[in-house]
Amino acid sequence: MGRLTRPLTRMTPPAPPPTVPVRSPVASTFRLMRWMWVLIRHDTLIPREITPLVPIWIRWLGHLLHAMAGREGREGRPGQRLGKAFEHLGPVAIKLGQVLATRADIFGIEFARDLGRLKDNLPPFPLDQARREVERALGRPVESLFTDFAPAVAAASLAQAHPAWLADGRKVAVKVLRPGVERRVARGLDAMRLGAGMVDRFIPLARRLEPRAFVETVARSMLLELDMRLEAAAASELKDIMDKSTGVGGTGHMTAPAVVWDGVGRRVLTLEWAPGLPMTDPLAAEQPGLDKDALADNVVRAFLSQALDHGTFHADLHEGNLFCHAPAELTAIDFGIVGRLGPAERRYLAEILWGFLSRDYDRIAEVHFEAGYVPPEHSVEAFAQALRAVGEPVIGKQASQVSMGRLLGQLFEITGLFDMHLRPELILLQKTMVSVEGVARRLNPDHDLWEAARPVVETWIRRELGPQARVRDAIGEFRATLKSISRLAQDPPRAETVVIRESRTPVWMIVMVTVATCASVTALVLSLWPGILPG
């Protein structure tokens, strides 16, 4: 396709979300201390695996923390232990762990994958209590909508899902929020904000990661998940988007269940039952006629199509939220987290991906600078050289031949060297990309993410940045100019009368200034007179 030379207008990245003050500092301090104790017991603050790598003056603290660790701290890898600690701490910590799983560039790919498997399976609350929650939310008896309402089949920290049947025979999934979960989330977010403030103040090296903005992004995501009406709207919107996206043979990459609006309230959501088996089920990959390679491609292409073509994407695409059936059909559930990208971010994503696909590292560097992600005082050429060092070992090789941990470690060093801060508006994008890649490569360890992405990215580039797009933009600009001229002709600017008044200085002011000036000159002459006369 050739090099993309169409220039971007240099922009200022969006401002981070406003920081919400800590509402209860004392209670949050005690809650944060409890969090710290749980992390110590799981040996996750300074894990024993990295103690030999830290400075000598920190090692003594690490050895002290190891001595305080419990049995939980002696089993599994650091990411697995941290995941278990977060599961113990509740919904806010679990959400924090899921977002931390996106930072493979900081913690390494193995650590991120361990956190990516973080689950929040909990015992369900009683069926009669769930029925009361549904009746309170919908304002009518359960029997008026459902012919049968079964016990929960899945229970998480925020909500649980019940199978039910409508009068027309359709099987549906009814999602009900846990009683009192809003209060628990609010308290957990308060503690997390306090912790982020302490990190920002006392750990200068961590400021580049924008801990306060990071926490506010997590908080905003969680608060949206606590209103089932918003999730219903997101499910409906994403179903429309997925139905518009077509893959090979005219079939969609992914679909979503329809919303049953009669069963939607602030704390209750009803969706049609998803076909197939959840991808967490070991039998899902063994279904007769299932094409795992095509399924892996569909996961990647569905995400990219949503993000690039529509600017709205399902931002929680892990195996627990995906159902599959033969030949390569995917159905997504759980729409509590939706990512959105503006036109500038969509173009940024497309050009970055296309730059790696075409090995155009100069253009990748230019996009980073034009988008404002790298400060202008740095060299574009030097940044392009650093990107080449990261990209060349990956392009065209199978995943099994690439050390992703080493690669992402190098990338983090590069972003730190060029003062590239974490962009809060891209957190969900990064999180979903990591999840999607993990799903695809668990289906096929040698899956080539880049080749799977190529058709979607290339189509977008041709449509939005190719010659036809330039002609379309030129026509649009010409039309806008004609409209401006037409409005100017219909309503020409009115002539404005400008009155110029001559300003005169009052006579009394002139006299006073003249007298003062003469007096000053006379005083100066008298003071110098003895020196002027000859001795």
Coordinates of C-alpha atoms in Angstrom, one line a residue:
M1 CA 0.0 0.0 0.0
G2 CA 3.0 2.2 0.5
R3 CA 4.0 4.7 3.2
L4 CA 1.4 6.8 4.8
T5 CA 2.4 10.4 4.4
R6 CA -0.8 12.1 5.2
P7 CA 0.1 14.3 8.2
L8 CA -1.7 14.4 11.5
T9 CA -2.2 17.7 13.2
R10 CA -0.2 17.7 16.4
M11 CA -2.7 17.5 19.3
T12 CA -2.6 17.6 23.0
P13 CA -3.6 14.3 24.5
P14 CA -6.9 14.3 26.5
A15 CA -6.7 15.5 30.0
P16 CA -6.7 12.7 32.6
P17 CA -9.9 12.1 34.6
P18 CA -10.4 14.5 37.6
T19 CA -9.1 13.1 40.8
V20 CA -11.8 12.5 43.4
P21 CA -10.8 13.3 47.0
V22 CA -10.6 10.6 49.6
R23 CA -13.9 10.8 51.5
S24 CA -12.9 8.9 54.7
P25 CA -9.2 9.1 55.3
V26 CA -9.2 7.3 58.6
A27 CA -11.3 4.3 57.5
S28 CA -9.4 4.2 54.2
T29 CA -6.1 4.1 56.0
F30 CA -7.1 1.1 58.1
R31 CA -8.5 -0.6 55.0
L32 CA -5.3 0.0 53.1
M33 CA -3.3 -1.4 56.0
R34 CA -5.4 -4.6 55.8
W35 CA -4.7 -4.7 52.1
M36 CA -1.0 -4.4 52.8
W37 CA -1.2 -7.3 55.3
V38 CA -2.9 -9.6 52.9
L39 CA -0.3 -8.7 50.2
I40 CA 2.5 -9.4 52.7
R41 CA 1.0 -12.8 53.6
H42 CA 1.0 -13.7 49.9
D43 CA 4.6 -12.4 49.4
T44 CA 3.7 -10.0 46.7
L45 CA 5.1 -6.6 47.8
I46 CA 8.8 -7.6 47.2
P47 CA 8.4 -11.2 45.9
R48 CA 11.2 -13.5 46.8
E49 CA 11.8 -14.1 43.1
I50 CA 13.0 -10.5 42.6
T51 CA 14.7 -9.9 45.9
P52 CA 18.2 -10.5 44.5
L53 CA 17.6 -7.9 41.8
V54 CA 16.6 -5.0 44.0
P55 CA 19.2 -2.6 45.5
I56 CA 21.0 -3.8 48.6
W57 CA 19.3 -1.3 50.9
I58 CA 15.9 -2.8 50.0
R59 CA 16.9 -6.4 50.4
W60 CA 16.7 -6.4 54.2
L61 CA 13.1 -5.2 54.0
G62 CA 12.4 -7.9 51.4
H63 CA 13.8 -10.6 53.7
L64 CA 11.7 -9.2 56.6
L65 CA 8.5 -9.4 54.5
H66 CA 9.4 -12.9 53.4
A67 CA 9.6 -14.0 57.1
M68 CA 6.1 -12.6 57.6
A69 CA 4.6 -14.4 54.6
G70 CA 2.2 -17.2 55.3
R71 CA 1.6 -20.5 53.5
E72 CA 0.0 -18.6 50.7
G73 CA 3.2 -16.8 50.0
R74 CA 5.2 -20.0 49.4
E75 CA 3.0 -21.5 46.5
G76 CA 2.9 -20.4 42.9
R77 CA 4.5 -17.7 40.8
P78 CA 4.2 -14.0 41.9
G79 CA 1.4 -13.3 39.5
Q80 CA -0.6 -16.3 40.8
R81 CA 0.0 -15.2 44.4
L82 CA -1.1 -11.6 43.7
G83 CA -4.2 -12.9 41.9
K84 CA -5.2 -15.0 45.0
A85 CA -4.6 -12.0 47.2
F86 CA -6.8 -9.8 45.1
E87 CA -9.5 -12.5 45.1
H88 CA -9.4 -12.4 48.9
L89 CA -9.7 -8.6 49.0
G90 CA -12.9 -8.3 47.0
P91 CA -14.3 -6.6 43.9
V92 CA -12.2 -3.4 43.7
A93 CA -9.0 -5.3 44.2
I94 CA -10.1 -7.9 41.6
K95 CA -10.8 -5.0 39.1
L96 CA -7.4 -3.5 39.9
G97 CA -5.7 -6.8 39.2
Q98 CA -7.6 -7.2 35.9
V99 CA -6.3 -3.8 34.8
L100 CA -2.8 -4.5 36.0
A101 CA -2.8 -7.5 33.7
T102 CA -2.7 -5.0 30.8
R103 CA 0.8 -3.8 31.9
A104 CA 2.8 -6.6 30.5
D105 CA 5.3 -4.0 29.4
I106 CA 6.0 -3.4 33.1
F107 CA 5.7 -6.7 34.8
G108 CA 6.4 -9.1 32.0
I109 CA 4.2 -11.4 29.9
E110 CA 4.1 -14.3 32.4
F111 CA 3.0 -12.1 35.3
A112 CA 0.4 -10.4 33.1
R113 CA -1.0 -13.7 32.0
D114 CA -1.2 -15.0 35.5
L115 CA -3.2 -11.9 36.5
G116 CA -5.3 -12.2 33.4
R117 CA -6.6 -15.5 34.7
L118 CA -7.8 -13.7 37.8
K119 CA -11.3 -14.9 38.6
D120 CA -13.8 -13.7 41.1
N121 CA -15.9 -16.8 41.6
L122 CA -17.8 -16.6 44.9
P123 CA -20.6 -18.6 46.5
P124 CA -24.0 -17.3 45.3
F125 CA -26.4 -15.6 47.6
P126 CA -29.7 -17.4 48.2
L127 CA -32.3 -17.8 45.4
D128 CA -35.1 -16.2 47.4
Q129 CA -33.0 -13.1 48.0
A130 CA -32.3 -13.0 44.3
R131 CA -36.0 -13.2 43.5
R132 CA -36.7 -10.3 45.9
E133 CA -34.0 -8.2 44.2
V134 CA -35.5 -8.9 40.8
E135 CA -39.0 -8.0 42.0
R136 CA -37.8 -4.8 43.7
A137 CA -35.9 -3.7 40.6
L138 CA -38.7 -4.5 38.1
G139 CA -41.6 -3.5 40.3
R140 CA -43.6 -6.7 39.7
P141 CA -43.5 -10.4 40.6
V142 CA -41.0 -12.7 39.1
E143 CA -43.8 -15.0 37.7
S144 CA -45.2 -12.1 35.7
L145 CA -42.1 -12.3 33.4
F146 CA -40.5 -15.7 33.9
T147 CA -42.2 -19.1 33.8
D148 CA -39.2 -20.5 35.6
F149 CA -36.4 -18.9 37.6
A150 CA -33.5 -21.3 38.4
P151 CA -30.7 -21.1 41.0
A152 CA -27.5 -19.2 40.0
V153 CA -25.1 -20.9 37.6
A154 CA -22.3 -18.3 38.1
A155 CA -21.5 -15.9 40.9
A156 CA -18.9 -13.1 40.9
S157 CA -18.1 -10.4 43.3
L158 CA -20.5 -7.8 41.8
A159 CA -23.4 -10.0 40.5
Q160 CA -24.6 -13.5 39.8
A161 CA -26.4 -15.0 36.8
H162 CA -29.6 -17.1 36.9
P163 CA -31.1 -19.2 34.0
A164 CA -34.7 -18.4 33.4
W165 CA -37.4 -19.0 30.8
L166 CA -39.9 -16.6 29.2
A167 CA -43.5 -17.3 28.4
D168 CA -42.6 -17.7 24.7
G169 CA -40.1 -20.5 25.6
R170 CA -36.9 -18.6 25.2
K171 CA -34.1 -19.3 27.6
V172 CA -32.6 -16.2 29.1
A173 CA -29.8 -15.2 31.6
V174 CA -30.8 -12.9 34.4
K175 CA -28.0 -11.0 36.0
V176 CA -28.6 -9.7 39.5
L177 CA -26.3 -7.4 41.6
R178 CA -25.3 -8.6 45.0
P179 CA -27.0 -6.8 47.9
G180 CA -24.9 -4.0 49.3
V181 CA -22.2 -4.3 46.7
E182 CA -22.3 -0.5 45.9
R183 CA -21.2 0.3 49.5
R184 CA -18.3 -2.2 49.3
V185 CA -17.2 -0.8 46.0
A186 CA -17.3 2.8 47.3
R187 CA -15.2 1.9 50.3
G188 CA -12.7 0.0 48.2
L189 CA -12.2 2.8 45.8
D190 CA -11.7 5.2 48.6
A191 CA -8.8 3.1 49.9
M192 CA -7.4 2.7 46.4
R193 CA -7.4 6.5 45.9
L194 CA -5.5 6.9 49.1
G195 CA -2.9 4.4 48.0
A196 CA -2.5 6.1 44.6
G197 CA -2.0 9.4 46.3
M198 CA 0.8 7.9 48.5
V199 CA 2.5 6.3 45.5
D200 CA 2.4 9.5 43.5
R201 CA 3.8 11.5 46.4
F202 CA 6.5 9.2 47.8
I203 CA 7.6 7.2 44.7
P204 CA 8.8 9.6 42.0
L205 CA 9.6 6.8 39.6
A206 CA 6.0 5.7 39.6
R207 CA 4.6 9.1 38.5
R208 CA 5.2 8.4 34.9
L209 CA 2.5 5.7 35.2
E210 CA 0.0 8.3 36.4
P211 CA -1.3 6.3 39.4
R212 CA -4.1 8.8 40.3
A213 CA -5.4 8.8 36.7
F214 CA -5.1 5.0 36.6
V215 CA -7.2 4.6 39.7
E216 CA -9.9 7.1 38.4
T217 CA -10.1 5.1 35.2
V218 CA -10.7 1.9 37.2
A219 CA -13.2 3.7 39.4
R220 CA -15.2 5.1 36.5
S221 CA -15.3 1.6 34.9
M222 CA -16.6 0.0 38.1
L223 CA -19.3 2.6 38.8
L224 CA -20.7 2.0 35.3
E225 CA -20.8 -1.7 36.0
L226 CA -23.1 -1.1 39.0
D227 CA -26.1 0.1 36.8
M228 CA -27.6 -2.7 34.8
R229 CA -29.5 -0.3 32.6
L230 CA -26.2 1.1 31.3
E231 CA -25.0 -2.5 30.7
A232 CA -28.2 -3.3 28.8
A233 CA -27.7 -0.2 26.6
A234 CA -24.0 -1.3 26.0
A235 CA -25.1 -4.8 25.1
S236 CA -27.7 -3.5 22.6
E237 CA -25.2 -1.1 21.1
L238 CA -22.4 -3.7 20.7
K239 CA -24.9 -6.2 19.2
D240 CA -25.7 -3.7 16.5
I241 CA -22.0 -3.0 15.9
M242 CA -21.1 -6.7 15.8
D243 CA -24.0 -7.4 13.4
K244 CA -22.6 -4.8 11.0
S245 CA -19.1 -6.3 11.0
T246 CA -18.7 -9.1 8.5
G247 CA -15.8 -11.6 8.2
V248 CA -15.0 -14.3 5.7
G249 CA -18.0 -15.5 3.7
G250 CA -20.2 -12.6 4.9
T251 CA -20.5 -14.0 8.5
G252 CA -19.8 -11.9 11.5
H253 CA -16.6 -12.2 13.6
M254 CA -18.7 -12.1 16.8
T255 CA -22.2 -11.6 18.0
A256 CA -24.0 -10.8 21.2
P257 CA -27.3 -11.9 22.8
A258 CA -30.4 -9.7 22.4
V259 CA -31.5 -7.6 25.4
V260 CA -34.9 -8.5 26.9
W261 CA -35.9 -4.9 27.9
D262 CA -38.9 -6.0 30.0
G263 CA -36.4 -7.6 32.3
V264 CA -34.0 -4.7 32.8
G265 CA -33.7 -2.5 35.9
R266 CA -31.1 -0.6 37.8
R267 CA -29.9 -3.8 39.5
V268 CA -31.2 -6.5 37.1
L269 CA -30.3 -7.3 33.5
T270 CA -31.9 -10.0 31.2
L271 CA -30.3 -11.3 28.0
E272 CA -31.1 -14.1 25.7
W273 CA -29.0 -17.3 26.5
A274 CA -25.7 -17.4 24.7
P275 CA -25.4 -20.4 22.4
G276 CA -22.4 -22.9 22.6
L277 CA -20.1 -23.5 25.5
P278 CA -18.1 -21.0 27.5
M279 CA -14.4 -21.0 26.5
T280 CA -13.4 -21.7 30.1
D281 CA -15.0 -25.1 29.7
P282 CA -12.3 -27.7 28.7
L283 CA -14.9 -29.3 26.4
A284 CA -15.4 -26.1 24.4
A285 CA -12.2 -26.5 22.3
E286 CA -13.1 -30.2 21.7
Q287 CA -16.5 -29.5 20.1
P288 CA -16.9 -31.5 16.8
G289 CA -16.2 -29.4 13.7
L290 CA -14.7 -26.5 15.7
D291 CA -12.0 -24.6 13.7
K292 CA -9.7 -23.2 16.4
D293 CA -7.5 -21.3 14.0
A294 CA -10.5 -19.5 12.5
L295 CA -11.8 -18.9 16.0
A296 CA -8.5 -17.3 17.1
D297 CA -8.6 -15.0 14.0
N298 CA -12.2 -14.1 14.8
V299 CA -11.4 -13.0 18.3
V300 CA -8.7 -10.6 17.0
R301 CA -10.6 -9.3 14.1
A302 CA -13.8 -8.8 16.1
F303 CA -12.0 -6.6 18.6
L304 CA -10.2 -4.6 15.9
S305 CA -13.3 -4.1 13.8
Q306 CA -15.2 -2.8 16.8
A307 CA -12.4 -0.4 17.8
L308 CA -11.3 0.9 14.4
D309 CA -14.6 0.9 12.4
H310 CA -16.9 2.0 15.2
G311 CA -14.8 3.4 18.0
T312 CA -16.7 1.3 20.5
F313 CA -15.5 -2.1 21.7
H314 CA -16.2 -4.8 24.3
A315 CA -13.4 -4.2 26.8
D316 CA -13.5 -7.4 28.8
L317 CA -12.9 -10.1 26.1
H318 CA -11.5 -13.0 28.2
E319 CA -12.5 -16.6 28.0
G320 CA -15.1 -16.3 30.8
N321 CA -17.0 -13.8 28.7
L322 CA -16.9 -15.7 25.4
F323 CA -19.0 -18.6 24.2
C324 CA -18.1 -20.6 21.1
H325 CA -19.6 -23.3 18.8
A326 CA -18.8 -24.9 15.5
P327 CA -17.5 -24.0 13.0
A328 CA -16.0 -20.8 14.5
E329 CA -18.9 -18.8 16.0
L330 CA -18.3 -16.5 18.9
T331 CA -20.8 -14.9 21.3
A332 CA -19.8 -12.3 23.8
I333 CA -21.5 -11.7 27.2
D334 CA -20.9 -9.3 30.1
F335 CA -21.0 -5.8 28.8
G336 CA -20.2 -3.9 32.0
I337 CA -16.9 -2.5 30.5
V338 CA -17.1 -0.8 27.1
G339 CA -14.1 1.0 25.6
R340 CA -14.5 4.1 23.4
L341 CA -12.1 5.7 21.0
G342 CA -12.4 9.1 19.4
P343 CA -11.4 9.7 15.7
A344 CA -7.8 10.7 16.7
E345 CA -7.3 7.6 18.9
R346 CA -8.7 5.3 16.2
R347 CA -6.3 6.7 13.6
Y348 CA -3.5 6.5 16.1
L349 CA -4.2 2.8 16.7
A350 CA -4.6 2.0 12.9
E351 CA -1.4 3.8 11.9
I352 CA 0.6 2.2 14.7
L353 CA -0.6 -1.3 13.7
W354 CA -0.1 -0.7 10.0
G355 CA 3.3 0.8 10.7
F356 CA 4.4 -2.5 12.4
L357 CA 2.8 -4.6 9.7
S358 CA 4.6 -2.6 7.0
R359 CA 7.8 -2.1 9.1
D360 CA 7.5 1.6 8.7
Y361 CA 9.1 2.6 12.0
D362 CA 9.6 6.2 11.0
R363 CA 5.8 6.6 10.6
I364 CA 5.2 4.9 13.9
A365 CA 7.5 7.4 15.6
E366 CA 5.9 10.3 13.8
V367 CA 2.4 9.2 15.0
H368 CA 3.6 9.1 18.6
F369 CA 4.9 12.6 18.4
E370 CA 2.0 14.0 16.4
A371 CA -0.5 12.5 18.9
G372 CA 1.4 14.1 21.8
Y373 CA 2.3 10.8 23.5
V374 CA 6.1 11.6 23.3
P375 CA 7.2 15.1 24.4
P376 CA 8.5 17.2 21.4
E377 CA 12.0 17.8 22.8
H378 CA 12.9 14.2 21.9
S379 CA 14.2 13.1 18.5
V380 CA 11.8 11.4 16.1
E381 CA 14.6 9.6 14.4
A382 CA 16.0 8.2 17.7
F383 CA 12.5 7.0 18.7
A384 CA 12.1 5.3 15.4
Q385 CA 15.4 3.6 15.8
A386 CA 14.3 2.3 19.3
L387 CA 11.0 1.1 17.8
R388 CA 12.9 -0.9 15.1
A389 CA 14.8 -2.6 17.9
V390 CA 11.5 -3.7 19.4
G391 CA 9.6 -4.6 16.2
E392 CA 12.1 -6.4 14.0
P393 CA 12.4 -9.5 16.3
V394 CA 8.6 -10.0 16.2
I395 CA 7.4 -9.4 12.7
G396 CA 6.9 -12.6 10.7
K397 CA 7.9 -15.0 13.4
Q398 CA 5.6 -17.5 15.2
A399 CA 4.7 -16.7 18.8
S400 CA 6.6 -19.7 20.0
Q401 CA 9.8 -18.3 18.6
V402 CA 9.4 -14.9 20.3
S403 CA 10.3 -14.0 23.9
M404 CA 7.5 -11.7 24.6
G405 CA 8.7 -11.0 28.2
R406 CA 12.1 -9.8 26.8
L407 CA 10.4 -7.8 24.0
L408 CA 7.9 -6.0 26.3
G409 CA 10.7 -5.3 28.8
Q410 CA 12.6 -3.5 26.1
L411 CA 9.5 -1.6 25.1
F412 CA 9.1 -0.4 28.7
E413 CA 12.7 0.8 28.8
I414 CA 12.2 2.7 25.6
T415 CA 9.0 4.4 26.7
G416 CA 10.7 5.4 30.0
L417 CA 13.8 6.7 28.1
F418 CA 11.5 9.0 26.0
D419 CA 9.3 10.2 28.9
M420 CA 6.2 8.6 27.4
H421 CA 3.5 8.7 30.2
L422 CA 0.7 6.2 30.6
R423 CA -2.3 7.5 28.7
P424 CA -5.5 6.8 30.8
E425 CA -7.7 6.9 27.7
L426 CA -5.8 4.0 26.2
I427 CA -5.9 1.8 29.3
L428 CA -9.0 -0.2 28.3
L429 CA -7.6 -0.5 24.8
Q430 CA -4.3 -2.0 26.1
K431 CA -6.2 -4.2 28.5
T432 CA -8.4 -5.7 25.8
M433 CA -5.5 -6.2 23.4
V434 CA -3.7 -8.2 26.0
S435 CA -6.8 -10.3 26.7
V436 CA -7.5 -10.9 23.0
E437 CA -4.0 -12.0 22.3
G438 CA -4.1 -14.3 25.3
V439 CA -7.4 -15.9 24.1
A440 CA -6.1 -16.3 20.5
R441 CA -2.8 -17.9 21.6
R442 CA -4.4 -20.3 24.1
L443 CA -6.5 -21.6 21.1
N444 CA -3.3 -21.7 19.0
P445 CA 0.1 -21.2 20.6
D446 CA 1.6 -20.3 17.2
H447 CA -1.1 -17.8 16.3
D448 CA 0.2 -14.8 14.3
L449 CA -1.6 -11.8 15.8
W450 CA -0.2 -9.5 13.1
E451 CA -1.5 -11.6 10.1
A452 CA -4.9 -11.9 11.8
A453 CA -5.0 -8.2 12.2
R454 CA -3.8 -7.3 8.6
P455 CA -7.2 -7.6 6.7
V456 CA -9.1 -5.4 9.2
V457 CA -6.3 -2.8 9.5
E458 CA -5.6 -2.7 5.8
T459 CA -9.3 -2.2 5.0
W460 CA -9.5 0.7 7.5
I461 CA -6.4 2.3 6.1
R462 CA -7.6 2.1 2.5
R463 CA -11.1 3.5 3.5
E464 CA -9.9 6.3 5.9
L465 CA -6.5 7.3 4.6
G466 CA -6.3 6.1 1.0
P467 CA -6.8 8.1 -2.2
Q468 CA -10.6 7.7 -2.0
A469 CA -10.6 9.1 1.5
R470 CA -8.6 12.1 0.4
V471 CA -11.1 12.8 -2.4
R472 CA -14.0 12.4 0.0
D473 CA -12.3 14.7 2.6
A474 CA -11.6 17.3 -0.2
I475 CA -15.2 17.2 -1.3
G476 CA -16.3 17.6 2.3
E477 CA -14.1 20.6 2.8
F478 CA -15.3 22.1 -0.5
R479 CA -18.9 21.7 0.6
A480 CA -18.1 23.3 4.0
T481 CA -16.5 26.2 2.2
L482 CA -19.5 26.6 -0.1
K483 CA -21.8 26.6 2.9
S484 CA -19.7 29.2 4.7
I485 CA -19.8 31.4 1.5
S486 CA -23.6 30.9 1.2
R487 CA -24.1 31.9 4.8
L488 CA -21.9 34.9 4.3
A489 CA -23.9 36.0 1.2
Q490 CA -27.2 35.6 3.0
D491 CA -26.1 37.4 6.1
P492 CA -23.2 39.7 5.2
P493 CA -21.3 41.3 8.1
R494 CA -22.8 44.6 9.1
A495 CA -20.8 47.7 8.9
E496 CA -19.8 49.0 12.3
T497 CA -19.4 52.7 13.0
V498 CA -16.3 53.5 14.9
V499 CA -16.2 56.8 16.8
I500 CA -12.8 58.3 17.4
R501 CA -12.7 60.9 20.1
E502 CA -9.8 63.2 20.5
S503 CA -8.4 63.1 24.0
R504 CA -7.0 66.4 25.4
T505 CA -4.9 66.8 28.4
P506 CA -6.3 69.2 31.0
V507 CA -4.5 72.6 31.2
W508 CA -4.0 72.3 35.0
M509 CA -2.2 69.0 34.5
I510 CA 0.2 70.6 31.9
V511 CA 0.9 73.5 34.3
M512 CA 1.6 71.2 37.2
V513 CA 3.9 68.9 35.2
T514 CA 5.8 72.0 33.8
V515 CA 6.3 73.5 37.3
A516 CA 7.5 70.2 38.7
T517 CA 9.9 69.7 35.9
C518 CA 11.4 73.2 36.3
A519 CA 11.7 72.7 40.1
S520 CA 13.5 69.4 39.6
V521 CA 16.0 70.9 37.0
T522 CA 16.6 73.9 39.3
A523 CA 17.3 71.6 42.3
L524 CA 19.7 69.5 40.2
V525 CA 21.6 72.6 39.1
L526 CA 21.9 74.0 42.6
S527 CA 23.2 70.7 43.9
L528 CA 25.9 70.6 41.3
W529 CA 26.7 74.3 41.4
P530 CA 29.7 74.1 43.8
G531 CA 31.3 71.5 41.6
I532 CA 30.7 73.6 38.5
L533 CA 32.4 76.8 39.8
P534 CA 36.2 76.8 39.4
G535 CA 38.1 76.3 42.6

